[in-house]
Amino acid sequence: MSEMRQKIGRIIDELIIFQFNAGAEDIHMELHRRPDGMEICFTSQCSDGQDMEKQVDRLNRYLKVGRNEAIEAYFWGLAGEDEDCHNSELQLIGQMVDQADARLENGQLIIKVFRKND
């Protein structure tokens, strides 16, 4: 499997784990191959509440740091599966994507990320 596909798989895994941990239900994912990269879109049902808004704000902070290829290359091999370090995993995902947005709309969590081709 190509490195790009592995990275896209890791991004998807971490965003699904975030949604599970946030109590989201009926998670739907779309993966779109664009000429300049890959777009991943999630929609899921969740509770409209202050706690969910805080989690979405936190997710946006982690994802919108901007892509940093040097950090991505260094930490890619170090990222583990430890649930206690989930915030650091989301921060790594933020280093791997070029654009990201997460929002709540009428009880639905919508997450969109885009990664340019390497």
mmCIF file of N, CA and C in Angstrom:
data_model
loop_
_atom_site.group_PDB
_atom_site.id
_atom_site.type_symbol
_atom_site.label_atom_id
_atom_site.label_comp_id
_atom_site.label_asym_id
_atom_site.label_seq_id
_atom_site.Cartn_x
_atom_site.Cartn_y
_atom_site.Cartn_z
ATOM 1 N N MET A 1 0.845 -1.171 0.000
ATOM 2 C CA MET A 1 0.000 0.000 0.000
ATOM 3 C C MET A 1 0.893 1.238 0.000
ATOM 4 N N SER A 2 0.508 2.224 -0.784
ATOM 5 C CA SER A 2 1.321 3.435 -0.859
ATOM 6 C C SER A 2 1.272 4.195 0.461
ATOM 7 N N GLU A 3 2.297 5.004 0.682
ATOM 8 C CA GLU A 3 2.366 5.789 1.912
ATOM 9 C C GLU A 3 1.189 6.760 2.011
ATOM 10 N N MET A 4 0.777 7.351 0.886
ATOM 11 C CA MET A 4 -0.364 8.275 0.885
ATOM 12 C C MET A 4 -1.627 7.547 1.352
ATOM 13 N N ARG A 5 -1.859 6.352 0.866
ATOM 14 C CA ARG A 5 -3.040 5.585 1.274
ATOM 15 C C ARG A 5 -2.987 5.232 2.754
ATOM 16 N N GLN A 6 -1.822 4.906 3.252
ATOM 17 C CA GLN A 6 -1.682 4.607 4.676
ATOM 18 C C GLN A 6 -2.002 5.835 5.514
ATOM 19 N N LYS A 7 -1.540 6.985 5.081
ATOM 20 C CA LYS A 7 -1.791 8.220 5.823
ATOM 21 C C LYS A 7 -3.278 8.585 5.801
ATOM 22 N N ILE A 8 -3.909 8.419 4.657
ATOM 23 C CA ILE A 8 -5.352 8.678 4.562
ATOM 24 C C ILE A 8 -6.100 7.718 5.494
ATOM 25 N N GLY A 9 -5.685 6.460 5.524
ATOM 26 C CA GLY A 9 -6.291 5.486 6.425
ATOM 27 C C GLY A 9 -6.131 5.882 7.878
ATOM 28 N N ARG A 10 -4.981 6.402 8.241
ATOM 29 C CA ARG A 10 -4.723 6.829 9.620
ATOM 30 C C ARG A 10 -5.588 8.029 9.983
ATOM 31 N N ILE A 11 -5.721 8.965 9.055
ATOM 32 C CA ILE A 11 -6.586 10.133 9.279
ATOM 33 C C ILE A 11 -8.018 9.676 9.532
ATOM 34 N N ILE A 12 -8.507 8.779 8.690
ATOM 35 C CA ILE A 12 -9.863 8.254 8.835
ATOM 36 C C ILE A 12 -10.026 7.555 10.179
ATOM 37 N N ASP A 13 -9.086 6.693 10.537
ATOM 38 C CA ASP A 13 -9.154 5.971 11.815
ATOM 39 C C ASP A 13 -9.273 6.940 12.992
ATOM 40 N N GLU A 14 -8.419 7.944 13.033
ATOM 41 C CA GLU A 14 -8.399 8.858 14.169
ATOM 42 C C GLU A 14 -9.674 9.692 14.252
ATOM 43 N N LEU A 15 -10.216 10.095 13.110
ATOM 44 C CA LEU A 15 -11.440 10.883 13.138
ATOM 45 C C LEU A 15 -12.653 10.033 13.519
ATOM 46 N N ILE A 16 -12.643 8.762 13.160
ATOM 47 C CA ILE A 16 -13.711 7.863 13.603
ATOM 48 C C ILE A 16 -13.612 7.636 15.110
ATOM 49 N N ILE A 17 -12.406 7.426 15.624
ATOM 50 C CA ILE A 17 -12.219 7.257 17.068
ATOM 51 C C ILE A 17 -12.702 8.505 17.806
ATOM 52 N N PHE A 18 -12.372 9.690 17.290
ATOM 53 C CA PHE A 18 -12.849 10.921 17.917
ATOM 54 C C PHE A 18 -14.375 10.911 17.998
ATOM 55 N N GLN A 19 -15.037 10.538 16.904
ATOM 56 C CA GLN A 19 -16.495 10.547 16.883
ATOM 57 C C GLN A 19 -17.080 9.526 17.856
ATOM 58 N N PHE A 20 -16.494 8.324 17.906
ATOM 59 C CA PHE A 20 -16.940 7.319 18.886
ATOM 60 C C PHE A 20 -16.810 7.868 20.297
ATOM 61 N N ASN A 21 -15.660 8.440 20.620
ATOM 62 C CA ASN A 21 -15.411 8.980 21.962
ATOM 63 C C ASN A 21 -16.347 10.136 22.293
ATOM 64 N N ALA A 22 -16.783 10.871 21.280
ATOM 65 C CA ALA A 22 -17.688 11.999 21.483
ATOM 66 C C ALA A 22 -19.144 11.550 21.585
ATOM 67 N N GLY A 23 -19.404 10.255 21.404
ATOM 68 C CA GLY A 23 -20.763 9.741 21.504
ATOM 69 C C GLY A 23 -21.568 9.853 20.230
ATOM 70 N N ALA A 24 -20.902 10.054 19.107
ATOM 71 C CA ALA A 24 -21.600 10.176 17.830
ATOM 72 C C ALA A 24 -22.193 8.823 17.410
ATOM 73 N N GLU A 25 -23.297 8.892 16.676
ATOM 74 C CA GLU A 25 -23.965 7.695 16.171
ATOM 75 C C GLU A 25 -24.176 7.837 14.670
ATOM 76 N N ASP A 26 -24.426 6.725 14.024
ATOM 77 C CA ASP A 26 -24.711 6.722 12.581
ATOM 78 C C ASP A 26 -23.653 7.505 11.806
ATOM 79 N N ILE A 27 -22.422 7.093 11.931
ATOM 80 C CA ILE A 27 -21.302 7.779 11.287
ATOM 81 C C ILE A 27 -21.256 7.408 9.804
ATOM 82 N N HIS A 28 -21.230 8.434 8.976
ATOM 83 C CA HIS A 28 -21.113 8.237 7.526
ATOM 84 C C HIS A 28 -19.842 8.922 7.052
ATOM 85 N N MET A 29 -19.142 8.274 6.121
ATOM 86 C CA MET A 29 -17.904 8.829 5.606
ATOM 87 C C MET A 29 -17.925 8.803 4.087
ATOM 88 N N GLU A 30 -17.405 9.854 3.491
ATOM 89 C CA GLU A 30 -17.209 9.918 2.048
ATOM 90 C C GLU A 30 -15.747 10.255 1.799
ATOM 91 N N LEU A 31 -15.161 9.571 0.859
ATOM 92 C CA LEU A 31 -13.783 9.828 0.460
ATOM 93 C C LEU A 31 -13.804 10.183 -1.017
ATOM 94 N N HIS A 32 -13.304 11.383 -1.323
ATOM 95 C CA HIS A 32 -13.314 11.873 -2.698
ATOM 96 C C HIS A 32 -11.886 12.088 -3.173
ATOM 97 N N ARG A 33 -11.536 11.432 -4.266
ATOM 98 C CA ARG A 33 -10.233 11.671 -4.889
ATOM 99 C C ARG A 33 -10.381 12.870 -5.812
ATOM 100 N N ARG A 34 -9.604 13.896 -5.545
ATOM 101 C CA ARG A 34 -9.592 15.111 -6.357
ATOM 102 C C ARG A 34 -8.283 15.132 -7.148
ATOM 103 N N PRO A 35 -8.227 15.912 -8.213
ATOM 104 C CA PRO A 35 -6.974 15.981 -8.982
ATOM 105 C C PRO A 35 -5.780 16.421 -8.130
ATOM 106 N N ASP A 36 -6.036 17.262 -7.119
ATOM 107 C CA ASP A 36 -4.942 17.792 -6.303
ATOM 108 C C ASP A 36 -4.826 17.145 -4.931
ATOM 109 N N GLY A 37 -5.677 16.158 -4.623
ATOM 110 C CA GLY A 37 -5.577 15.510 -3.319
ATOM 111 C C GLY A 37 -6.803 14.693 -2.967
ATOM 112 N N MET A 38 -6.949 14.422 -1.669
ATOM 113 C CA MET A 38 -8.052 13.602 -1.174
ATOM 114 C C MET A 38 -8.869 14.415 -0.179
ATOM 115 N N GLU A 39 -10.190 14.338 -0.314
ATOM 116 C CA GLU A 39 -11.105 15.002 0.609
ATOM 117 C C GLU A 39 -11.875 13.929 1.367
ATOM 118 N N ILE A 40 -11.931 14.093 2.684
ATOM 119 C CA ILE A 40 -12.655 13.148 3.542
ATOM 120 C C ILE A 40 -13.745 13.932 4.244
ATOM 121 N N CYS A 41 -14.979 13.439 4.170
ATOM 122 C CA CYS A 41 -16.116 14.092 4.802
ATOM 123 C C CYS A 41 -16.828 13.088 5.700
ATOM 124 N N PHE A 42 -17.074 13.484 6.943
ATOM 125 C CA PHE A 42 -17.825 12.676 7.896
ATOM 126 C C PHE A 42 -19.085 13.427 8.286
ATOM 127 N N THR A 43 -20.173 12.699 8.463
ATOM 128 C CA THR A 43 -21.360 13.233 9.106
ATOM 129 C C THR A 43 -21.815 12.187 10.112
ATOM 130 N N SER A 44 -22.254 12.658 11.271
ATOM 131 C CA SER A 44 -22.747 11.742 12.299
ATOM 132 C C SER A 44 -23.750 12.461 13.175
ATOM 133 N N GLN A 45 -24.652 11.701 13.739
ATOM 134 C CA GLN A 45 -25.634 12.232 14.677
ATOM 135 C C GLN A 45 -24.983 12.332 16.048
ATOM 136 N N CYS A 46 -25.237 13.421 16.723
ATOM 137 C CA CYS A 46 -24.683 13.596 18.063
ATOM 138 C C CYS A 46 -25.601 14.494 18.873
ATOM 139 N N SER A 47 -25.338 14.526 20.146
ATOM 140 C CA SER A 47 -26.153 15.369 21.010
ATOM 141 C C SER A 47 -25.722 16.820 20.852
ATOM 142 N N ASP A 48 -26.701 17.693 20.764
ATOM 143 C CA ASP A 48 -26.428 19.131 20.754
ATOM 144 C C ASP A 48 -26.256 19.561 22.195
ATOM 145 N N GLY A 49 -25.082 19.871 22.579
ATOM 146 C CA GLY A 49 -24.871 20.297 23.952
ATOM 147 C C GLY A 49 -23.576 21.054 24.080
ATOM 148 N N GLN A 50 -23.415 21.660 25.218
ATOM 149 C CA GLN A 50 -22.220 22.454 25.467
ATOM 150 C C GLN A 50 -20.967 21.577 25.430
ATOM 151 N N ASP A 51 -21.075 20.347 25.950
ATOM 152 C CA ASP A 51 -19.925 19.446 25.942
ATOM 153 C C ASP A 51 -19.511 19.110 24.514
ATOM 154 N N MET A 52 -20.477 18.853 23.652
ATOM 155 C CA MET A 52 -20.159 18.537 22.252
ATOM 156 C C MET A 52 -19.547 19.751 21.567
ATOM 157 N N GLU A 53 -20.047 20.929 21.847
ATOM 158 C CA GLU A 53 -19.469 22.138 21.260
ATOM 159 C C GLU A 53 -18.014 22.304 21.685
ATOM 160 N N LYS A 54 -17.715 22.018 22.940
ATOM 161 C CA LYS A 54 -16.329 22.091 23.424
ATOM 162 C C LYS A 54 -15.451 21.082 22.701
ATOM 163 N N GLN A 55 -15.967 19.879 22.490
ATOM 164 C CA GLN A 55 -15.183 18.851 21.794
ATOM 165 C C GLN A 55 -14.922 19.251 20.343
ATOM 166 N N VAL A 56 -15.911 19.840 19.687
ATOM 167 C CA VAL A 56 -15.735 20.281 18.300
ATOM 168 C C VAL A 56 -14.740 21.438 18.241
ATOM 169 N N ASP A 57 -14.810 22.355 19.202
ATOM 170 C CA ASP A 57 -13.829 23.449 19.256
ATOM 171 C C ASP A 57 -12.413 22.899 19.428
ATOM 172 N N ARG A 58 -12.274 21.917 20.321
ATOM 173 C CA ARG A 58 -10.967 21.295 20.559
ATOM 174 C C ARG A 58 -10.477 20.596 19.287
ATOM 175 N N LEU A 59 -11.374 19.888 18.621
ATOM 176 C CA LEU A 59 -11.003 19.216 17.372
ATOM 177 C C LEU A 59 -10.520 20.229 16.345
ATOM 178 N N ASN A 60 -11.226 21.329 16.194
ATOM 179 C CA ASN A 60 -10.804 22.357 15.246
ATOM 180 C C ASN A 60 -9.430 22.918 15.599
ATOM 181 N N ARG A 61 -9.170 23.148 16.898
ATOM 182 C CA ARG A 61 -7.843 23.643 17.301
ATOM 183 C C ARG A 61 -6.751 22.666 16.890
ATOM 184 N N TYR A 62 -7.003 21.379 17.080
ATOM 185 C CA TYR A 62 -5.993 20.373 16.739
ATOM 186 C C TYR A 62 -5.810 20.231 15.230
ATOM 187 N N LEU A 63 -6.903 20.305 14.491
ATOM 188 C CA LEU A 63 -6.822 20.049 13.047
ATOM 189 C C LEU A 63 -6.376 21.253 12.228
ATOM 190 N N LYS A 64 -6.578 22.439 12.726
ATOM 191 C CA LYS A 64 -6.305 23.629 11.922
ATOM 192 C C LYS A 64 -4.934 24.242 12.185
ATOM 193 N N VAL A 65 -3.982 23.427 12.580
ATOM 194 C CA VAL A 65 -2.638 23.950 12.821
ATOM 195 C C VAL A 65 -1.866 24.141 11.526
ATOM 196 N N GLY A 66 -2.292 23.501 10.481
ATOM 197 C CA GLY A 66 -1.604 23.608 9.196
ATOM 198 C C GLY A 66 -0.635 22.459 8.994
ATOM 199 N N ARG A 67 -0.530 22.037 7.779
ATOM 200 C CA ARG A 67 0.318 20.898 7.444
ATOM 201 C C ARG A 67 1.783 21.259 7.628
ATOM 202 N N ASN A 68 2.505 20.336 8.226
ATOM 203 C CA ASN A 68 3.927 20.510 8.458
ATOM 204 C C ASN A 68 4.607 19.196 8.070
ATOM 205 N N GLU A 69 5.152 19.148 6.868
ATOM 206 C CA GLU A 69 5.711 17.909 6.335
ATOM 207 C C GLU A 69 6.895 17.396 7.140
ATOM 208 N N ALA A 70 7.697 18.294 7.699
ATOM 209 C CA ALA A 70 8.858 17.854 8.493
ATOM 210 C C ALA A 70 8.401 17.123 9.753
ATOM 211 N N ILE A 71 7.437 17.694 10.453
ATOM 212 C CA ILE A 71 6.924 17.045 11.664
ATOM 213 C C ILE A 71 6.189 15.767 11.298
ATOM 214 N N GLU A 72 5.415 15.803 10.227
ATOM 215 C CA GLU A 72 4.694 14.616 9.779
ATOM 216 C C GLU A 72 5.656 13.465 9.509
ATOM 217 N N ALA A 73 6.731 13.736 8.803
ATOM 218 C CA ALA A 73 7.697 12.694 8.474
ATOM 219 C C ALA A 73 8.356 12.125 9.724
ATOM 220 N N TYR A 74 8.679 12.996 10.670
ATOM 221 C CA TYR A 74 9.357 12.563 11.890
ATOM 222 C C TYR A 74 8.439 11.729 12.784
ATOM 223 N N PHE A 75 7.211 12.215 13.000
ATOM 224 C CA PHE A 75 6.314 11.560 13.942
ATOM 225 C C PHE A 75 5.475 10.437 13.343
ATOM 226 N N TRP A 76 5.451 10.309 12.042
ATOM 227 C CA TRP A 76 4.626 9.286 11.400
ATOM 228 C C TRP A 76 4.935 7.900 11.949
ATOM 229 N N GLY A 77 6.178 7.584 12.068
ATOM 230 C CA GLY A 77 6.558 6.264 12.566
ATOM 231 C C GLY A 77 6.403 6.107 14.062
ATOM 232 N N LEU A 78 6.314 7.216 14.797
ATOM 233 C CA LEU A 78 6.221 7.165 16.248
ATOM 234 C C LEU A 78 4.790 7.075 16.768
ATOM 235 N N ALA A 79 3.819 7.418 15.949
ATOM 236 C CA ALA A 79 2.430 7.455 16.405
ATOM 237 C C ALA A 79 1.974 6.051 16.777
ATOM 238 N N GLY A 80 1.428 5.935 17.969
ATOM 239 C CA GLY A 80 0.984 4.640 18.458
ATOM 240 C C GLY A 80 -0.519 4.558 18.560
ATOM 241 N N GLU A 81 -0.964 3.505 19.185
ATOM 242 C CA GLU A 81 -2.390 3.266 19.337
ATOM 243 C C GLU A 81 -2.855 3.495 20.766
ATOM 244 N N ASP A 82 -2.103 4.194 21.576
ATOM 245 C CA ASP A 82 -2.425 4.399 22.982
ATOM 246 C C ASP A 82 -3.577 5.386 23.125
ATOM 247 N N GLU A 83 -4.706 4.935 23.688
ATOM 248 C CA GLU A 83 -5.870 5.798 23.837
ATOM 249 C C GLU A 83 -5.599 6.984 24.747
ATOM 250 N N ASP A 84 -4.689 6.855 25.697
ATOM 251 C CA ASP A 84 -4.376 7.960 26.593
ATOM 252 C C ASP A 84 -3.710 9.113 25.853
ATOM 253 N N CYS A 85 -3.186 8.863 24.689
ATOM 254 C CA CYS A 85 -2.491 9.897 23.914
ATOM 255 C C CYS A 85 -3.332 10.354 22.731
ATOM 256 N N HIS A 86 -4.659 10.202 22.822
ATOM 257 C CA HIS A 86 -5.501 10.500 21.665
ATOM 258 C C HIS A 86 -5.391 11.957 21.216
ATOM 259 N N ASN A 87 -5.239 12.882 22.160
ATOM 260 C CA ASN A 87 -5.096 14.280 21.758
ATOM 261 C C ASN A 87 -3.869 14.479 20.889
ATOM 262 N N SER A 88 -2.765 13.800 21.229
ATOM 263 C CA SER A 88 -1.560 13.937 20.416
ATOM 264 C C SER A 88 -1.773 13.325 19.038
ATOM 265 N N GLU A 89 -2.589 12.272 18.966
ATOM 266 C CA GLU A 89 -2.901 11.682 17.663
ATOM 267 C C GLU A 89 -3.671 12.683 16.804
ATOM 268 N N LEU A 90 -4.629 13.382 17.390
ATOM 269 C CA LEU A 90 -5.373 14.393 16.637
ATOM 270 C C LEU A 90 -4.459 15.531 16.213
ATOM 271 N N GLN A 91 -3.506 15.888 17.065
ATOM 272 C CA GLN A 91 -2.554 16.929 16.692
ATOM 273 C C GLN A 91 -1.695 16.482 15.512
ATOM 274 N N LEU A 92 -1.313 15.212 15.498
ATOM 275 C CA LEU A 92 -0.556 14.690 14.362
ATOM 276 C C LEU A 92 -1.407 14.740 13.092
ATOM 277 N N ILE A 93 -2.684 14.399 13.211
ATOM 278 C CA ILE A 93 -3.573 14.473 12.045
ATOM 279 C C ILE A 93 -3.625 15.918 11.539
ATOM 280 N N GLY A 94 -3.649 16.883 12.451
ATOM 281 C CA GLY A 94 -3.617 18.287 12.048
ATOM 282 C C GLY A 94 -2.372 18.641 11.260
ATOM 283 N N GLN A 95 -1.266 17.985 11.567
ATOM 284 C CA GLN A 95 -0.013 18.214 10.834
ATOM 285 C C GLN A 95 -0.032 17.535 9.460
ATOM 286 N N MET A 96 -0.986 16.611 9.260
ATOM 287 C CA MET A 96 -1.027 15.830 8.031
ATOM 288 C C MET A 96 -2.028 16.349 7.003
ATOM 289 N N VAL A 97 -2.888 17.282 7.397
ATOM 290 C CA VAL A 97 -3.912 17.769 6.470
ATOM 291 C C VAL A 97 -3.667 19.229 6.121
ATOM 292 N N ASP A 98 -4.143 19.600 4.950
ATOM 293 C CA ASP A 98 -3.958 20.965 4.473
ATOM 294 C C ASP A 98 -5.136 21.870 4.822
ATOM 295 N N GLN A 99 -6.329 21.296 4.929
ATOM 296 C CA GLN A 99 -7.514 22.055 5.300
ATOM 297 C C GLN A 99 -8.374 21.183 6.199
ATOM 298 N N ALA A 100 -9.056 21.809 7.147
ATOM 299 C CA ALA A 100 -9.930 21.053 8.045
ATOM 300 C C ALA A 100 -11.026 21.963 8.579
ATOM 301 N N ASP A 101 -12.182 21.360 8.807
ATOM 302 C CA ASP A 101 -13.287 22.083 9.419
ATOM 303 C C ASP A 101 -14.185 21.079 10.119
ATOM 304 N N ALA A 102 -14.588 21.405 11.331
ATOM 305 C CA ALA A 102 -15.552 20.592 12.077
ATOM 306 C C ALA A 102 -16.602 21.538 12.632
ATOM 307 N N ARG A 103 -17.866 21.126 12.522
ATOM 308 C CA ARG A 103 -18.945 21.980 13.020
ATOM 309 C C ARG A 103 -20.162 21.142 13.384
ATOM 310 N N LEU A 104 -21.013 21.735 14.202
ATOM 311 C CA LEU A 104 -22.294 21.144 14.567
ATOM 312 C C LEU A 104 -23.390 21.879 13.817
ATOM 313 N N GLU A 105 -24.298 21.113 13.219
ATOM 314 C CA GLU A 105 -25.449 21.690 12.537
ATOM 315 C C GLU A 105 -26.665 20.842 12.838
ATOM 316 N N ASN A 106 -27.607 21.384 13.586
ATOM 317 C CA ASN A 106 -28.865 20.695 13.886
ATOM 318 C C ASN A 106 -28.655 19.275 14.406
ATOM 319 N N GLY A 107 -27.782 19.130 15.380
ATOM 320 C CA GLY A 107 -27.539 17.821 15.974
ATOM 321 C C GLY A 107 -26.685 16.898 15.132
ATOM 322 N N GLN A 108 -26.079 17.429 14.104
ATOM 323 C CA GLN A 108 -25.222 16.628 13.231
ATOM 324 C C GLN A 108 -23.801 17.189 13.283
ATOM 325 N N LEU A 109 -22.839 16.302 13.511
ATOM 326 C CA LEU A 109 -21.431 16.661 13.484
ATOM 327 C C LEU A 109 -20.928 16.484 12.059
ATOM 328 N N ILE A 110 -20.323 17.515 11.518
ATOM 329 C CA ILE A 110 -19.781 17.478 10.152
ATOM 330 C C ILE A 110 -18.293 17.783 10.240
ATOM 331 N N ILE A 111 -17.486 16.870 9.726
ATOM 332 C CA ILE A 111 -16.034 17.036 9.702
ATOM 333 C C ILE A 111 -15.567 16.896 8.266
ATOM 334 N N LYS A 112 -14.794 17.867 7.799
ATOM 335 C CA LYS A 112 -14.214 17.798 6.452
ATOM 336 C C LYS A 112 -12.726 18.078 6.555
ATOM 337 N N VAL A 113 -11.936 17.228 5.937
ATOM 338 C CA VAL A 113 -10.499 17.454 5.860
ATOM 339 C C VAL A 113 -10.035 17.223 4.433
ATOM 340 N N PHE A 114 -8.963 17.907 4.066
ATOM 341 C CA PHE A 114 -8.405 17.769 2.721
ATOM 342 C C PHE A 114 -6.891 17.652 2.846
ATOM 343 N N ARG A 115 -6.342 16.711 2.122
ATOM 344 C CA ARG A 115 -4.887 16.515 2.074
ATOM 345 C C ARG A 115 -4.455 16.582 0.608
ATOM 346 N N LYS A 116 -3.525 17.492 0.340
ATOM 347 C CA LYS A 116 -2.987 17.613 -1.004
ATOM 348 C C LYS A 116 -2.124 16.419 -1.329
ATOM 349 N N ASN A 117 -2.010 16.121 -2.591
ATOM 350 C CA ASN A 117 -1.105 15.051 -3.036
ATOM 351 C C ASN A 117 0.318 15.376 -2.627
ATOM 352 N N ASP A 118 1.085 14.333 -2.306
ATOM 353 C CA ASP A 118 2.495 14.519 -1.943
ATOM 354 C C ASP A 118 3.313 14.901 -3.158
#
